[in-house]
PDB file of C-alpha atoms and ligand atoms in Angstrom:
ATOM      1  CA  MET A 551      95.929  33.634 -34.320  1.00 89.00           C
ATOM      2  CA  GLU A 552      96.723  32.641 -37.935  1.00 96.00           C
ATOM      3  CA  LEU A 553      99.294  33.475 -40.410  1.00 98.00           C
ATOM      4  CA  ARG A 554      98.050  32.999 -43.853  1.00 98.00           C
ATOM      5  CA  VAL A 555     100.594  32.496 -46.654  1.00 98.00           C
ATOM      6  CA  LEU A 556      99.155  34.614 -49.599  1.00 98.00           C
ATOM      7  CA  GLY A 557     102.338  33.995 -51.565  1.00 98.00           C
ATOM      8  CA  CYS A 558     105.924  32.961 -50.934  1.00 98.00           C
ATOM      9  CA  SER A 559     107.394  32.225 -54.427  1.00 97.00           C
ATOM     10  CA  GLY A 560     110.272  33.885 -56.115  1.00 97.00           C
ATOM     11  CA  GLY A 561     107.946  34.427 -59.207  1.00 97.00           C
ATOM     12  CA  ILE A 562     104.598  33.822 -60.936  1.00 97.00           C
ATOM     13  CA  GLY A 563     103.136  31.267 -63.122  1.00 97.00           C
ATOM     14  CA  GLY A 564     100.341  28.764 -62.336  1.00 96.00           C
ATOM     15  CA  GLN A 565      99.582  28.990 -58.682  1.00 95.00           C
ATOM     16  CA  ARG A 566     102.710  30.806 -57.682  1.00 97.00           C
ATOM     17  CA  ARG A 567     102.253  34.197 -55.924  1.00 98.00           C
ATOM     18  CA  THR A 568     105.072  36.439 -54.755  1.00 98.00           C
ATOM     19  CA  THR A 569     105.740  37.190 -51.055  1.00 98.00           C
ATOM     20  CA  SER A 570     102.828  38.161 -48.822  1.00 98.00           C
ATOM     21  CA  PHE A 571     101.589  37.097 -45.443  1.00 98.00           C
ATOM     22  CA  LEU A 572      98.321  37.946 -43.695  1.00 98.00           C
ATOM     23  CA  LEU A 573      98.650  37.955 -39.880  1.00 98.00           C
ATOM     24  CA  GLY A 574      95.237  37.771 -38.411  1.00 97.00           C
ATOM     25  CA  GLU A 575      92.931  39.968 -40.461  1.00 97.00           C
ATOM     26  CA  GLN A 576      94.462  43.345 -40.203  1.00 97.00           C
ATOM     27  CA  VAL A 577      98.249  42.983 -40.955  1.00 98.00           C
ATOM     28  CA  LEU A 578     100.086  42.288 -44.128  1.00 98.00           C
ATOM     29  CA  ILE A 579     103.766  41.525 -44.075  1.00 98.00           C
ATOM     30  CA  ASP A 580     104.998  42.438 -47.558  1.00 98.00           C
ATOM     31  CA  ALA A 581     102.408  42.872 -50.410  1.00 98.00           C
ATOM     32  CA  GLY A 582     103.343  40.704 -53.363  1.00 98.00           C
ATOM     33  CA  SER A 583     101.023  39.171 -55.861  1.00 98.00           C
ATOM     34  CA  GLY A 584      99.353  36.988 -53.426  1.00 97.00           C
ATOM     35  CA  VAL A 585      97.289  39.851 -52.028  1.00 98.00           C
ATOM     36  CA  GLY A 586      95.164  39.628 -55.150  1.00 97.00           C
ATOM     37  CA  ASP A 587      93.621  36.456 -53.984  1.00 97.00           C
ATOM     38  CA  LEU A 588      91.903  38.091 -51.070  1.00 98.00           C
ATOM     39  CA  SER A 589      88.187  39.005 -51.264  1.00 97.00           C
ATOM     40  CA  LEU A 590      87.147  42.618 -51.406  1.00 96.00           C
ATOM     41  CA  ALA A 591      85.926  42.274 -47.760  1.00 95.00           C
ATOM     42  CA  GLU A 592      89.304  40.765 -46.624  1.00 97.00           C
ATOM     43  CA  LEU A 593      91.073  43.520 -48.440  1.00 97.00           C
ATOM     44  CA  SER A 594      89.078  46.170 -46.713  1.00 95.00           C
ATOM     45  CA  ARG A 595      89.921  44.888 -43.293  1.00 96.00           C
ATOM     46  CA  ILE A 596      93.664  45.422 -43.841  1.00 97.00           C
ATOM     47  CA  ARG A 597      95.076  48.242 -41.524  1.00 97.00           C
ATOM     48  CA  HIS A 598      98.794  47.780 -41.531  1.00 98.00           C
ATOM     49  CA  ILE A 599     101.329  46.840 -44.075  1.00 98.00           C
ATOM     50  CA  PHE A 600     104.896  46.025 -42.873  1.00 98.00           C
ATOM     51  CA  LEU A 601     107.463  45.874 -45.720  1.00 98.00           C
ATOM     52  CA  THR A 602     110.853  44.148 -45.665  1.00 98.00           C
ATOM     53  CA  HIS A 603     112.142  46.121 -48.681  1.00 98.00           C
ATOM     54  CA  SER A 604     111.381  48.098 -51.703  1.00 98.00           C
ATOM     55  CA  HIS A 605     111.644  45.315 -54.409  1.00 98.00           C
ATOM     56  CA  LEU A 606     108.614  44.969 -56.697  1.00 98.00           C
ATOM     57  CA  ASP A 607     107.906  41.338 -55.882  1.00 98.00           C
ATOM     58  CA  HIS A 608     107.112  42.495 -52.194  1.00 98.00           C
ATOM     59  CA  ILE A 609     105.169  45.703 -52.904  1.00 98.00           C
ATOM     60  CA  LEU A 610     103.448  45.217 -56.215  1.00 98.00           C
ATOM     61  CA  SER A 611      99.946  44.849 -54.838  1.00 98.00           C
ATOM     62  CA  ILE A 612      99.892  47.973 -52.741  1.00 98.00           C
ATOM     63  CA  PRO A 613      98.711  50.412 -55.479  1.00 98.00           C
ATOM     64  CA  LEU A 614      95.895  48.215 -56.559  1.00 97.00           C
ATOM     65  CA  LEU A 615      94.878  47.271 -52.966  1.00 97.00           C
ATOM     66  CA  LEU A 616      94.547  50.996 -52.129  1.00 97.00           C
ATOM     67  CA  ASP A 617      92.624  51.775 -55.320  1.00 95.00           C
ATOM     68  CA  SER A 618      90.258  48.850 -54.578  1.00 95.00           C
ATOM     69  CA  VAL A 619      89.377  49.768 -51.043  1.00 94.00           C
ATOM     70  CA  PHE A 620      89.765  53.454 -50.672  1.00 88.00           C
ATOM     71  CA  ASP A 621      86.120  54.309 -50.609  1.00 87.00           C
ATOM     72  CA  GLN A 622      85.360  51.738 -47.950  1.00 85.00           C
ATOM     73  CA  LEU A 623      88.061  52.890 -45.381  1.00 82.00           C
ATOM     74  CA  GLU A 624      87.145  54.807 -42.373  1.00 83.00           C
ATOM     75  CA  GLN A 625      90.830  55.119 -41.404  1.00 89.00           C
ATOM     76  CA  PRO A 626      94.025  55.213 -43.471  1.00 94.00           C
ATOM     77  CA  ILE A 627      96.101  52.167 -44.007  1.00 97.00           C
ATOM     78  CA  THR A 628      99.582  52.445 -42.404  1.00 98.00           C
ATOM     79  CA  ILE A 629     102.559  51.217 -44.276  1.00 98.00           C
ATOM     80  CA  HIS A 630     105.507  50.630 -41.927  1.00 98.00           C
ATOM     81  CA  ALA A 631     108.988  50.451 -43.392  1.00 98.00           C
ATOM     82  CA  GLN A 632     112.537  51.703 -43.284  1.00 98.00           C
ATOM     83  CA  ALA A 633     113.142  55.192 -44.601  1.00 98.00           C
ATOM     84  CA  HIS A 634     114.774  53.892 -47.809  1.00 98.00           C
ATOM     85  CA  THR A 635     111.702  51.768 -48.659  1.00 98.00           C
ATOM     86  CA  LEU A 636     109.249  54.673 -48.016  1.00 98.00           C
ATOM     87  CA  ARG A 637     111.297  56.960 -50.125  1.00 98.00           C
ATOM     88  CA  ALA A 638     111.282  54.419 -53.022  1.00 98.00           C
ATOM     89  CA  LEU A 639     107.507  54.237 -52.807  1.00 98.00           C
ATOM     90  CA  ARG A 640     107.143  58.027 -52.857  1.00 98.00           C
ATOM     91  CA  GLU A 641     109.539  58.547 -55.670  1.00 98.00           C
ATOM     92  CA  HIS A 642     108.817  55.453 -57.913  1.00 98.00           C
ATOM     93  CA  VAL A 643     105.187  54.412 -57.185  1.00 98.00           C
ATOM     94  CA  PHE A 644     103.045  57.243 -55.709  1.00 97.00           C
ATOM     95  CA  ASN A 645     104.451  59.896 -58.092  1.00 97.00           C
ATOM     96  CA  TRP A 646     101.490  60.412 -60.434  1.00 97.00           C
ATOM     97  CA  VAL A 647     103.180  58.626 -63.232  1.00 98.00           C
ATOM     98  CA  ILE A 648     103.059  55.017 -62.129  1.00 98.00           C
ATOM     99  CA  TRP A 649     100.188  55.641 -59.793  1.00 98.00           C
ATOM    100  CA  PRO A 650      98.376  58.493 -57.949  1.00 96.00           C
ATOM    101  CA  ASP A 651      99.803  59.853 -54.773  1.00 96.00           C
ATOM    102  CA  PHE A 652      97.390  58.085 -52.385  1.00 96.00           C
ATOM    103  CA  THR A 653      99.236  59.768 -49.353  1.00 96.00           C
ATOM    104  CA  ALA A 654      97.431  62.898 -50.400  1.00 95.00           C
ATOM    105  CA  LEU A 655      94.007  61.436 -51.611  1.00 92.00           C
ATOM    106  CA  PRO A 656      91.198  61.942 -51.228  1.00 89.00           C
ATOM    107  CA  SER A 657      92.766  64.775 -49.207  1.00 89.00           C
ATOM    108  CA  ALA A 658      96.078  65.432 -47.374  1.00 89.00           C
ATOM    109  CA  ASP A 659      94.174  65.459 -44.033  1.00 89.00           C
ATOM    110  CA  LEU A 660      92.447  62.184 -44.468  1.00 89.00           C
ATOM    111  CA  PRO A 661      94.473  60.251 -46.856  1.00 94.00           C
ATOM    112  CA  VAL A 662      94.018  56.546 -47.936  1.00 94.00           C
ATOM    113  CA  VAL A 663      97.579  55.670 -46.875  1.00 97.00           C
ATOM    114  CA  VAL A 664     100.083  56.838 -44.321  1.00 97.00           C
ATOM    115  CA  LEU A 665     103.791  56.207 -44.657  1.00 98.00           C
ATOM    116  CA  GLN A 666     105.261  55.463 -41.193  1.00 98.00           C
ATOM    117  CA  GLU A 667     108.994  55.220 -40.916  1.00 98.00           C
ATOM    118  CA  MET A 668     110.284  52.437 -38.733  1.00 98.00           C
ATOM    119  CA  ALA A 669     113.727  51.286 -37.756  1.00 98.00           C
ATOM    120  CA  PRO A 670     115.453  48.342 -36.223  1.00 97.00           C
ATOM    121  CA  GLY A 671     115.112  48.455 -32.461  1.00 95.00           C
ATOM    122  CA  GLU A 672     111.517  49.831 -32.609  1.00 98.00           C
ATOM    123  CA  GLU A 673     108.419  47.732 -31.766  1.00 98.00           C
ATOM    124  CA  VAL A 674     104.999  48.388 -33.237  1.00 98.00           C
ATOM    125  CA  ARG A 675     102.104  46.834 -31.358  1.00 98.00           C
ATOM    126  CA  VAL A 676      99.021  45.711 -33.358  1.00 97.00           C
ATOM    127  CA  GLY A 677      96.403  44.092 -31.187  1.00 95.00           C
ATOM    128  CA  ASP A 678      97.914  40.928 -29.503  1.00 95.00           C
ATOM    129  CA  CYS A 679     101.151  41.082 -31.583  1.00 97.00           C
ATOM    130  CA  SER A 680     104.129  43.260 -31.716  1.00 98.00           C
ATOM    131  CA  LEU A 681     106.457  43.498 -34.731  1.00 98.00           C
ATOM    132  CA  GLY A 682     110.153  44.464 -34.767  1.00 98.00           C
ATOM    133  CA  MET A 683     112.822  44.632 -37.372  1.00 98.00           C
ATOM    134  CA  ILE A 684     116.328  43.010 -37.728  1.00 98.00           C
ATOM    135  CA  PRO A 685     118.571  44.218 -40.615  1.00 98.00           C
ATOM    136  CA  VAL A 686     119.582  41.618 -43.172  1.00 98.00           C
ATOM    137  CA  ASN A 687     121.804  41.623 -46.228  1.00 98.00           C
ATOM    138  CA  HIS A 688     120.239  42.246 -49.658  1.00 98.00           C
ATOM    139  CA  ILE A 689     120.672  44.572 -52.666  1.00 97.00           C
ATOM    140  CA  VAL A 690     118.755  47.318 -50.879  1.00 98.00           C
ATOM    141  CA  PRO A 691     118.220  47.965 -47.273  1.00 98.00           C
ATOM    142  CA  THR A 692     116.072  45.059 -46.138  1.00 98.00           C
ATOM    143  CA  VAL A 693     114.802  43.737 -42.734  1.00 98.00           C
ATOM    144  CA  ALA A 694     113.468  40.612 -41.232  1.00 98.00           C
ATOM    145  CA  TYR A 695     110.355  40.787 -39.071  1.00 98.00           C
ATOM    146  CA  VAL A 696     110.244  39.453 -35.500  1.00 98.00           C
ATOM    147  CA  VAL A 697     106.678  38.849 -34.654  1.00 98.00           C
ATOM    148  CA  LYS A 698     105.739  38.339 -30.984  1.00 98.00           C
ATOM    149  CA  TYR A 699     102.321  36.756 -30.629  1.00 97.00           C
ATOM    150  CA  PRO A 700     100.639  35.583 -27.353  1.00 95.00           C
ATOM    151  CA  ASP A 701     102.018  32.071 -27.472  1.00 94.00           C
ATOM    152  CA  GLY A 702     105.317  32.582 -29.147  1.00 97.00           C
ATOM    153  CA  ILE A 703     107.627  34.258 -31.677  1.00 98.00           C
ATOM    154  CA  PHE A 704     108.137  33.656 -35.467  1.00 98.00           C
ATOM    155  CA  VAL A 705     110.586  35.492 -37.703  1.00 98.00           C
ATOM    156  CA  PHE A 706     110.190  36.127 -41.451  1.00 98.00           C
ATOM    157  CA  SER A 707     113.689  36.750 -42.911  1.00 97.00           C
ATOM    158  CA  GLY A 708     112.845  38.789 -45.987  1.00 92.00           C
ATOM    159  CA  ASP A 709     115.223  38.524 -48.985  1.00 98.00           C
ATOM    160  CA  THR A 710     118.789  38.020 -47.779  1.00 98.00           C
ATOM    161  CA  THR A 711     122.061  36.337 -48.276  1.00 98.00           C
ATOM    162  CA  THR A 712     124.793  35.512 -45.781  1.00 97.00           C
ATOM    163  CA  ASN A 713     124.989  37.786 -42.878  1.00 97.00           C
ATOM    164  CA  ASP A 714     125.645  37.963 -39.093  1.00 96.00           C
ATOM    165  CA  THR A 715     122.897  40.510 -38.083  1.00 98.00           C
ATOM    166  CA  LEU A 716     119.944  38.138 -38.495  1.00 98.00           C
ATOM    167  CA  TRP A 717     121.519  35.310 -36.684  1.00 98.00           C
ATOM    168  CA  GLU A 718     122.751  37.395 -33.818  1.00 98.00           C
ATOM    169  CA  GLY A 719     119.347  38.993 -33.618  1.00 98.00           C
ATOM    170  CA  LEU A 720     117.681  35.534 -33.572  1.00 98.00           C
ATOM    171  CA  ASN A 721     119.909  34.138 -30.966  1.00 98.00           C
ATOM    172  CA  ALA A 722     119.159  37.141 -28.670  1.00 98.00           C
ATOM    173  CA  LEU A 723     115.391  36.295 -28.714  1.00 98.00           C
ATOM    174  CA  PRO A 724     114.060  34.536 -25.666  1.00 98.00           C
ATOM    175  CA  ARG A 725     112.536  31.768 -27.841  1.00 98.00           C
ATOM    176  CA  LEU A 726     112.016  31.184 -31.607  1.00 98.00           C
ATOM    177  CA  ASP A 727     109.027  28.890 -32.632  1.00 98.00           C
ATOM    178  CA  HIS A 728     109.001  29.337 -36.447  1.00 98.00           C
ATOM    179  CA  LEU A 729     111.592  30.758 -38.858  1.00 98.00           C
ATOM    180  CA  ILE A 730     110.375  31.578 -42.409  1.00 98.00           C
ATOM    181  CA  ILE A 731     113.427  32.036 -44.519  1.00 98.00           C
ATOM    182  CA  GLU A 732     114.327  32.144 -48.188  1.00 97.00           C
ATOM    183  CA  SER A 733     116.493  30.060 -50.398  1.00 97.00           C
ATOM    184  CA  ALA A 734     115.897  31.608 -53.944  1.00 98.00           C
ATOM    185  CA  PHE A 735     118.414  29.545 -55.846  1.00 98.00           C
ATOM    186  CA  SER A 736     119.907  26.023 -56.075  1.00 98.00           C
ATOM    187  CA  ASN A 737     123.520  25.345 -55.348  1.00 98.00           C
ATOM    188  CA  ALA A 738     124.185  25.398 -59.070  1.00 98.00           C
ATOM    189  CA  GLU A 739     123.410  28.986 -59.019  1.00 97.00           C
ATOM    190  CA  ARG A 740     125.422  29.903 -55.977  1.00 97.00           C
ATOM    191  CA  ARG A 741     127.205  32.596 -57.909  1.00 96.00           C
ATOM    192  CA  MET A 742     123.848  34.184 -58.947  1.00 96.00           C
ATOM    193  CA  SER A 743     122.687  34.048 -55.315  1.00 97.00           C
ATOM    194  CA  GLU A 744     125.870  35.912 -54.127  1.00 96.00           C
ATOM    195  CA  ILE A 745     125.413  38.586 -56.916  1.00 97.00           C
ATOM    196  CA  SER A 746     121.700  39.155 -56.329  1.00 97.00           C
ATOM    197  CA  LYS A 747     122.138  38.682 -52.462  1.00 98.00           C
ATOM    198  CA  HIS A 748     119.893  35.806 -51.961  1.00 98.00           C
ATOM    199  CA  TYR A 749     120.507  32.343 -50.128  1.00 98.00           C
ATOM    200  CA  CYS A 750     121.166  29.180 -51.905  1.00 98.00           C
ATOM    201  CA  PRO A 751     121.057  25.923 -49.971  1.00 98.00           C
ATOM    202  CA  GLN A 752     124.769  25.845 -49.160  1.00 98.00           C
ATOM    203  CA  LEU A 753     124.857  29.428 -47.905  1.00 98.00           C
ATOM    204  CA  LEU A 754     121.739  28.883 -45.892  1.00 98.00           C
ATOM    205  CA  ALA A 755     123.004  25.694 -44.297  1.00 98.00           C
ATOM    206  CA  GLU A 756     126.282  27.371 -43.277  1.00 97.00           C
ATOM    207  CA  ASP A 757     124.416  30.244 -41.682  1.00 98.00           C
ATOM    208  CA  LEU A 758     121.795  28.021 -39.840  1.00 98.00           C
ATOM    209  CA  ARG A 759     124.757  26.562 -37.921  1.00 97.00           C
ATOM    210  CA  LYS A 760     124.921  29.880 -36.091  1.00 97.00           C
ATOM    211  CA  LEU A 761     121.388  29.482 -34.800  1.00 98.00           C
ATOM    212  CA  THR A 762     121.049  28.333 -31.109  1.00 98.00           C
ATOM    213  CA  HIS A 763     117.180  28.041 -31.206  1.00 98.00           C
ATOM    214  CA  GLN A 764     115.468  25.062 -32.680  1.00 97.00           C
ATOM    215  CA  PRO A 765     112.578  26.411 -34.552  1.00 98.00           C
ATOM    216  CA  HIS A 766     110.510  24.959 -37.451  1.00 97.00           C
ATOM    217  CA  VAL A 767     112.275  26.168 -40.603  1.00 98.00           C
ATOM    218  CA  TYR A 768     110.084  27.085 -43.537  1.00 98.00           C
ATOM    219  CA  LEU A 769     111.704  27.672 -47.012  1.00 98.00           C
ATOM    220  CA  THR A 770     110.393  30.388 -49.443  1.00 98.00           C
ATOM    221  CA  HIS A 771     111.049  32.416 -52.468  1.00 98.00           C
ATOM    222  CA  ALA A 772     112.316  29.497 -54.609  1.00 97.00           C
ATOM    223  CA  LYS A 773     112.936  30.218 -58.255  1.00 97.00           C
ATOM    224  CA  PRO A 774     109.877  29.114 -60.210  1.00 97.00           C
ATOM    225  CA  GLY A 775     110.276  25.543 -61.394  1.00 97.00           C
ATOM    226  CA  GLU A 776     113.229  24.684 -59.104  1.00 97.00           C
ATOM    227  CA  GLU A 777     111.191  24.365 -55.873  1.00 97.00           C
ATOM    228  CA  GLU A 778     111.776  20.579 -55.643  1.00 97.00           C
ATOM    229  CA  MET A 779     115.532  20.834 -56.386  1.00 97.00           C
ATOM    230  CA  ILE A 780     116.120  23.702 -53.953  1.00 98.00           C
ATOM    231  CA  PHE A 781     114.124  21.922 -51.143  1.00 97.00           C
ATOM    232  CA  ASN A 782     115.976  18.631 -51.764  1.00 97.00           C
ATOM    233  CA  GLU A 783     119.263  20.240 -51.590  1.00 98.00           C
ATOM    234  CA  CYS A 784     118.247  21.933 -48.328  1.00 98.00           C
ATOM    235  CA  ARG A 785     116.954  18.690 -46.824  1.00 97.00           C
ATOM    236  CA  GLN A 786     120.342  17.044 -47.420  1.00 97.00           C
ATOM    237  CA  LEU A 787     122.309  19.975 -45.956  1.00 97.00           C
ATOM    238  CA  ILE A 788     119.903  20.882 -43.080  1.00 96.00           C
ATOM    239  CA  GLY A 789     118.679  17.335 -42.173  1.00 86.00           C
ATOM    240  CA  ASP A 790     119.087  17.983 -38.468  1.00 90.00           C
ATOM    241  CA  ARG A 791     116.310  20.605 -38.215  1.00 96.00           C
ATOM    242  CA  PRO A 792     112.526  20.356 -38.776  1.00 97.00           C
ATOM    243  CA  LEU A 793     112.207  21.687 -42.309  1.00 97.00           C
ATOM    244  CA  SER A 794     109.342  22.328 -44.668  1.00 96.00           C
ATOM    245  CA  HIS A 795     108.814  24.090 -48.129  1.00 95.00           C
ATOM    246  CA  LEU A 796     106.171  26.645 -47.571  1.00 96.00           C
ATOM    247  CA  THR A 797     103.538  27.038 -50.279  1.00 94.00           C
ATOM    248  CA  GLY A 798     100.904  29.813 -51.114  1.00 94.00           C
ATOM    249  CA  GLY A 799      97.566  29.058 -49.450  1.00 95.00           C
ATOM    250  CA  GLU A 800      99.020  27.484 -46.339  1.00 97.00           C
ATOM    251  CA  VAL A 801      97.863  28.671 -42.960  1.00 97.00           C
ATOM    252  CA  LEU A 802     100.169  28.479 -39.892  1.00 96.00           C
ATOM    253  CA  ALA A 803      98.301  28.179 -36.671  1.00 94.00           C
ATOM    254  CA  LEU A 804     100.233  30.472 -34.156  1.00 91.00           C
TER     255      LEU A 804
HETATM  256 ZN1   ZN B2125     114.423  41.569 -53.064  1.00 54.39          ZN
HETATM  257 ZN1   ZN B2126     112.013  39.029 -53.299  1.00 54.39          ZN
END
């Protein structure tokens, strides 16, 4: 089982792509601009998209993905997300103004995409894996995903700032092998990270003290151009844990 990092940047420019992970061949977790690097054949194998929240950098490839593969699909792509996120897609994307309503195309009986509500506490099984949600703390309702695969568990935090729900949820897991988490801003922009509800290295380091597991920690969502500064600040504050800065194109063997 592989987790392919299609994108994990806080923005675009050069090789940067926004958040999206491909789990195996059929599952996307978030659908940022990195999805556009997949081949048409790879795009047509996607069956499930799990969304952390409704912000554009995490959903922007969905409309074009559907448009690119709709005539090759034998069954719909299912988007799993909280009610708030699905409502945002219906009202602000698939509204015939920004994009056609693919939940009713080519017909309401056999649409290209199905919106499937999911809530914390539920687990959705896909092949060898199961995915569950933990609520986090961001501008809009947002979740982390707990992914149980045959040999372990990884968690992707989604966008978040300081909270207790994520850390209590992580500590309740039987094990935690990989933690993919964000630090969008540097410490100099701590105020901005509080306003926009993201982590900066200081806030993340404080919260990591709550974690009882010893996973490998991967940093994501850095502001473009500040990746090195943010990673160096994290390394100084979180020196006691295995730590990497994740980059687009990496593949994690699970
Ligand atoms: Zn966000
Ligand atoms: Zn984001």
